[in-house]
Amino acid sequence: MKIAHIISSIDQSTGGPARSSTSLVDQLLKNVFISQIDLFSLRSISPLIENFESAKGRLHFCNSSYGGISKELGYELNQITVDLFHGHGIWDISVSQMAKIARRRNIPYVISIRGMLEPWSLQQSKFKKKVAMLLYQNRDLNKASCLHATAHMEADSIRALGYKNPIAVIPNGINLSEYPLKKVEIVSQKKRVLFLSRIHVKKGIENLIAAWEKLDISTRLNWELEIAGNGESDYIDSLNNLIKSKSLDESIRIVGSKFGDEKIRAYHDAHLFVLPTYSENFGIVIAEALACGVPVVTTNGTPWEDIKDYNAGDWIEIGVDPLVTSLEKMMKKGDLELIQMGKNGRKLIEEKYSINSVADRFFELYSWILSKDKKPEFVI
């Protein structure tokens, strides 16, 4: 089996899709029934990887041309010998190039939606997305052999828009070897709440700052809040001004992006992870934090109800008041209870979100598309 994956960028700055897609390809390359995987991406400054360890994997960086179209990518996709294409993301010219070429060559293709059809996401740059739908996006989606959602919540959003294609519900996977469990330590110094993600209005950071201000002073006396990530400088400046205006600059600090070992240290130094997002199709940082043994507070804008089922944190309504209630509860817990919740989170990732099981499901999906044998249970 020969597969080609297409994503607009695997740069470190682009967040979850870059990490999950490269991890998926790396794991798929270990499958003896796959003879070749090509990953195509536009050239960027700081790609997550430069090549694959397996000789079966080939990484192609293509130059972009006017309007986001890459002549180099188009040439490569027209020439490559492949059984199936897999595109990551929508509203993206690179993935649309893939879909158009796949249809012309009569090659099946899968599109991973990546949360981009969620109601919140569709309201952002609404006019541009309506135009894109008319020009190419609706056709690309309708003609796909299968659409990929990371959770049933996302699949429901796709169905609500009228798409009748098969939908494969497969979560993003975590390579557990890259996210070691934090060492158990009980320290007397200040504890840390960590936000680590793209710094964007979608992530609910204003709600987090407002909730922090409303916490009882005695609750946050021995805690600090670290907000880590990259984003537009004007937006980050506005957040810093908000923090100063509320006289919270001694307990809240915004730091830059963290990658690699520095990111793992950030997880290990945290006692609680929070992502108060408005909308997330998966939230790879949630999986990373849980894998490292950090309890997580996140919203029902994410598909992480498992957190409550495993007693690994809190899954709450979107908004300031639910966040205040949850933080008050979590920050008053003793060290031993937080440590146990962290271990519960690690167990959750091991049982449901390991990259091994995720890659196995994608291989099963590809095999079904190419052979049309028995449909996998996760395809709806």
Tab-separated table of N, CA and C in Angstrom, residues 162-233:
chain	number	residue	atom	x	y	z
A	162	GLY	N	-24.913	18.485	6.231
A	162	GLY	CA	-25.487	17.792	5.080
A	162	GLY	C	-24.557	16.838	4.356
A	163	TYR	N	-23.335	16.645	4.846
A	163	TYR	CA	-22.414	15.733	4.164
A	163	TYR	C	-22.800	14.291	4.446
A	164	LYS	N	-22.891	13.499	3.393
A	164	LYS	CA	-23.372	12.126	3.507
A	164	LYS	C	-22.256	11.101	3.354
A	165	ASN	N	-21.022	11.559	3.181
A	165	ASN	CA	-19.901	10.637	3.047
A	165	ASN	C	-19.760	9.771	4.295
A	166	PRO	N	-19.094	8.628	4.172
A	166	PRO	CA	-18.672	7.924	5.384
A	166	PRO	C	-17.775	8.840	6.233
A	167	ILE	N	-17.921	8.772	7.532
A	167	ILE	CA	-17.077	9.545	8.448
A	167	ILE	C	-16.361	8.575	9.371
A	168	ALA	N	-15.048	8.622	9.384
A	168	ALA	CA	-14.245	7.802	10.287
A	168	ALA	C	-13.978	8.600	11.559
A	169	VAL	N	-14.404	8.068	12.687
A	169	VAL	CA	-14.173	8.735	13.970
A	169	VAL	C	-12.947	8.097	14.618
A	170	ILE	N	-11.823	8.788	14.504
A	170	ILE	CA	-10.551	8.286	15.030
A	170	ILE	C	-9.869	9.453	15.751
A	171	PRO	N	-9.529	9.296	17.020
A	171	PRO	CA	-8.872	10.397	17.729
A	171	PRO	C	-7.447	10.602	17.238
A	172	ASN	N	-6.880	11.744	17.552
A	172	ASN	CA	-5.452	11.915	17.332
A	172	ASN	C	-4.705	11.032	18.321
A	173	GLY	N	-3.523	10.611	17.952
A	173	GLY	CA	-2.762	9.697	18.797
A	173	GLY	C	-1.566	10.363	19.449
A	174	ILE	N	-1.150	9.792	20.560
A	174	ILE	CA	0.008	10.283	21.307
A	174	ILE	C	1.083	9.199	21.321
A	175	ASN	N	2.301	9.578	20.974
A	175	ASN	CA	3.442	8.676	21.113
A	175	ASN	C	3.915	8.766	22.560
A	176	LEU	N	3.535	7.796	23.365
A	176	LEU	CA	3.782	7.868	24.799
A	176	LEU	C	5.266	7.960	25.144
A	177	SER	N	6.127	7.443	24.273
A	177	SER	CA	7.566	7.511	24.552
A	177	SER	C	8.080	8.946	24.529
A	178	GLU	N	7.334	9.845	23.870
A	178	GLU	CA	7.746	11.241	23.794
A	178	GLU	C	7.224	12.065	24.964
A	179	TYR	N	6.330	11.475	25.765
A	179	TYR	CA	5.709	12.215	26.869
A	179	TYR	C	5.818	11.402	28.162
A	180	PRO	N	7.002	11.395	28.768
A	180	PRO	CA	7.200	10.606	29.991
A	180	PRO	C	6.364	11.152	31.149
A	181	LEU	N	5.947	10.247	32.013
A	181	LEU	CA	5.174	10.613	33.201
A	181	LEU	C	6.052	11.430	34.142
A	182	LYS	N	5.514	12.530	34.652
A	182	LYS	CA	6.287	13.390	35.539
A	182	LYS	C	6.629	12.658	36.835
A	183	LYS	N	7.754	13.040	37.422
A	183	LYS	CA	8.162	12.467	38.695
A	183	LYS	C	7.258	12.990	39.805
A	184	VAL	N	6.961	12.114	40.736
A	184	VAL	CA	6.102	12.491	41.858
A	184	VAL	C	6.913	13.310	42.850
A	185	GLU	N	6.534	14.575	43.016
A	185	GLU	CA	7.224	15.453	43.950
A	185	GLU	C	6.208	16.277	44.728
A	186	ILE	N	6.443	16.415	46.018
A	186	ILE	CA	5.646	17.307	46.847
A	186	ILE	C	6.562	18.438	47.296
A	187	VAL	N	6.317	19.629	46.790
A	187	VAL	CA	7.209	20.763	47.049
A	187	VAL	C	6.477	21.840	47.832
A	188	SER	N	7.275	22.666	48.510
A	188	SER	CA	6.686	23.719	49.335
A	188	SER	C	6.532	25.030	48.581
A	189	GLN	N	7.181	25.129	47.405
A	189	GLN	CA	7.101	26.370	46.651
A	189	GLN	C	5.754	26.500	45.954
A	190	LYS	N	5.550	27.615	45.254
A	190	LYS	CA	4.268	27.861	44.597
A	190	LYS	C	3.971	26.789	43.542
A	191	LYS	N	2.704	26.415	43.473
A	191	LYS	CA	2.262	25.481	42.449
A	191	LYS	C	1.887	26.257	41.187
A	192	ARG	N	1.827	25.532	40.079
A	192	ARG	CA	1.623	26.212	38.796
A	192	ARG	C	0.431	25.654	38.030
A	193	VAL	N	-0.414	26.573	37.569
A	193	VAL	CA	-1.439	26.257	36.573
A	193	VAL	C	-0.854	26.623	35.212
A	194	LEU	N	-0.919	25.708	34.275
A	194	LEU	CA	-0.321	25.929	32.956
A	194	LEU	C	-1.387	25.970	31.871
A	195	PHE	N	-1.324	27.010	31.044
A	195	PHE	CA	-2.007	27.047	29.751
A	195	PHE	C	-0.904	26.967	28.712
A	196	LEU	N	-0.985	25.991	27.801
A	196	LEU	CA	0.013	25.870	26.739
A	196	LEU	C	-0.717	25.532	25.455
A	197	SER	N	-0.762	26.498	24.567
A	197	SER	CA	-1.449	26.313	23.289
A	197	SER	C	-1.176	27.552	22.443
A	198	ARG	N	-1.802	27.594	21.280
A	198	ARG	CA	-1.745	28.811	20.471
A	198	ARG	C	-2.480	29.918	21.216
A	199	ILE	N	-1.885	31.096	21.276
A	199	ILE	CA	-2.515	32.226	21.959
A	199	ILE	C	-3.433	32.913	20.957
A	200	HIS	N	-4.723	32.598	21.094
A	200	HIS	CA	-5.728	33.017	20.128
A	200	HIS	C	-7.035	33.222	20.876
A	201	VAL	N	-7.877	34.104	20.362
A	201	VAL	CA	-9.140	34.407	21.034
A	201	VAL	C	-10.008	33.159	21.209
A	202	LYS	N	-9.881	32.205	20.310
A	202	LYS	CA	-10.648	30.954	20.389
A	202	LYS	C	-10.366	30.177	21.671
A	203	LYS	N	-9.193	30.358	22.238
A	203	LYS	CA	-8.764	29.527	23.357
A	203	LYS	C	-9.332	29.957	24.702
A	204	GLY	N	-10.055	31.077	24.755
A	204	GLY	CA	-10.707	31.481	25.998
A	204	GLY	C	-9.771	32.042	27.052
A	205	ILE	N	-8.684	32.647	26.643
A	205	ILE	CA	-7.693	33.144	27.606
A	205	ILE	C	-8.252	34.300	28.427
A	206	GLU	N	-9.084	35.154	27.804
A	206	GLU	CA	-9.708	36.239	28.577
A	206	GLU	C	-10.572	35.664	29.703
A	207	ASN	N	-11.274	34.579	29.424
A	207	ASN	CA	-12.066	33.926	30.463
A	207	ASN	C	-11.173	33.418	31.595
A	208	LEU	N	-10.017	32.903	31.231
A	208	LEU	CA	-9.082	32.392	32.233
A	208	LEU	C	-8.569	33.516	33.130
A	209	ILE	N	-8.228	34.639	32.524
A	209	ILE	CA	-7.741	35.784	33.306
A	209	ILE	C	-8.845	36.319	34.220
A	210	ALA	N	-10.058	36.402	33.679
A	210	ALA	CA	-11.190	36.884	34.480
A	210	ALA	C	-11.481	35.932	35.635
A	211	ALA	N	-11.384	34.633	35.366
A	211	ALA	CA	-11.629	33.641	36.417
A	211	ALA	C	-10.547	33.719	37.490
A	212	TRP	N	-9.314	33.906	37.065
A	212	TRP	CA	-8.199	34.017	38.021
A	212	TRP	C	-8.419	35.199	38.966
A	213	GLU	N	-8.899	36.307	38.401
A	213	GLU	CA	-9.160	37.495	39.227
A	213	GLU	C	-10.262	37.207	40.252
A	214	LYS	N	-11.263	36.408	39.881
A	214	LYS	CA	-12.405	36.153	40.758
A	214	LYS	C	-12.138	35.081	41.815
A	215	LEU	N	-11.024	34.358	41.683
A	215	LEU	CA	-10.686	33.360	42.689
A	215	LEU	C	-10.447	34.031	44.038
A	216	ASP	N	-10.821	33.346	45.089
A	216	ASP	CA	-10.522	33.850	46.422
A	216	ASP	C	-9.010	34.004	46.572
A	217	ILE	N	-8.576	35.113	47.142
A	217	ILE	CA	-7.140	35.398	47.260
A	217	ILE	C	-6.420	34.273	47.998
A	218	SER	N	-7.071	33.702	48.991
A	218	SER	CA	-6.447	32.621	49.750
A	218	SER	C	-6.235	31.381	48.881
A	219	THR	N	-7.086	31.207	47.851
A	219	THR	CA	-6.958	30.054	46.960
A	219	THR	C	-5.751	30.190	46.055
A	220	ARG	N	-5.557	31.375	45.477
A	220	ARG	CA	-4.446	31.542	44.528
A	220	ARG	C	-3.170	32.061	45.166
A	221	LEU	N	-3.164	32.190	46.490
A	221	LEU	CA	-1.985	32.723	47.182
A	221	LEU	C	-0.737	31.905	46.894
A	222	ASN	N	-0.876	30.599	46.860
A	222	ASN	CA	0.282	29.715	46.663
A	222	ASN	C	0.346	29.126	45.258
A	223	TRP	N	-0.321	29.807	44.313
A	223	TRP	CA	-0.334	29.346	42.933
A	223	TRP	C	0.098	30.465	41.991
A	224	GLU	N	0.588	30.071	40.819
A	224	GLU	CA	0.874	31.009	39.740
A	224	GLU	C	0.295	30.447	38.451
A	225	LEU	N	-0.003	31.330	37.519
A	225	LEU	CA	-0.566	30.933	36.222
A	225	LEU	C	0.428	31.300	35.131
A	226	GLU	N	0.834	30.286	34.360
A	226	GLU	CA	1.746	30.510	33.233
A	226	GLU	C	0.989	30.262	31.938
A	227	ILE	N	1.012	31.250	31.048
A	227	ILE	CA	0.367	31.157	29.744
A	227	ILE	C	1.471	31.078	28.695
A	228	ALA	N	1.603	29.912	28.059
A	228	ALA	CA	2.697	29.678	27.111
A	228	ALA	C	2.146	29.448	25.716
A	229	GLY	N	2.777	30.068	24.725
A	229	GLY	CA	2.362	29.847	23.345
A	229	GLY	C	2.755	30.992	22.442
A	230	ASN	N	2.462	30.818	21.179
A	230	ASN	CA	2.732	31.860	20.197
A	230	ASN	C	1.415	32.404	19.662
A	231	GLY	N	1.438	33.632	19.169
A	231	GLY	CA	0.236	34.251	18.628
A	231	GLY	C	0.555	35.614	18.068
A	232	GLU	N	-0.475	36.324	17.619
A	232	GLU	CA	-0.288	37.663	17.078
A	232	GLU	C	0.181	38.602	18.190
A	233	SER	N	1.214	39.391	17.898
A	233	SER	CA	1.814	40.253	18.919
A	233	SER	C	0.815	41.255	19.487
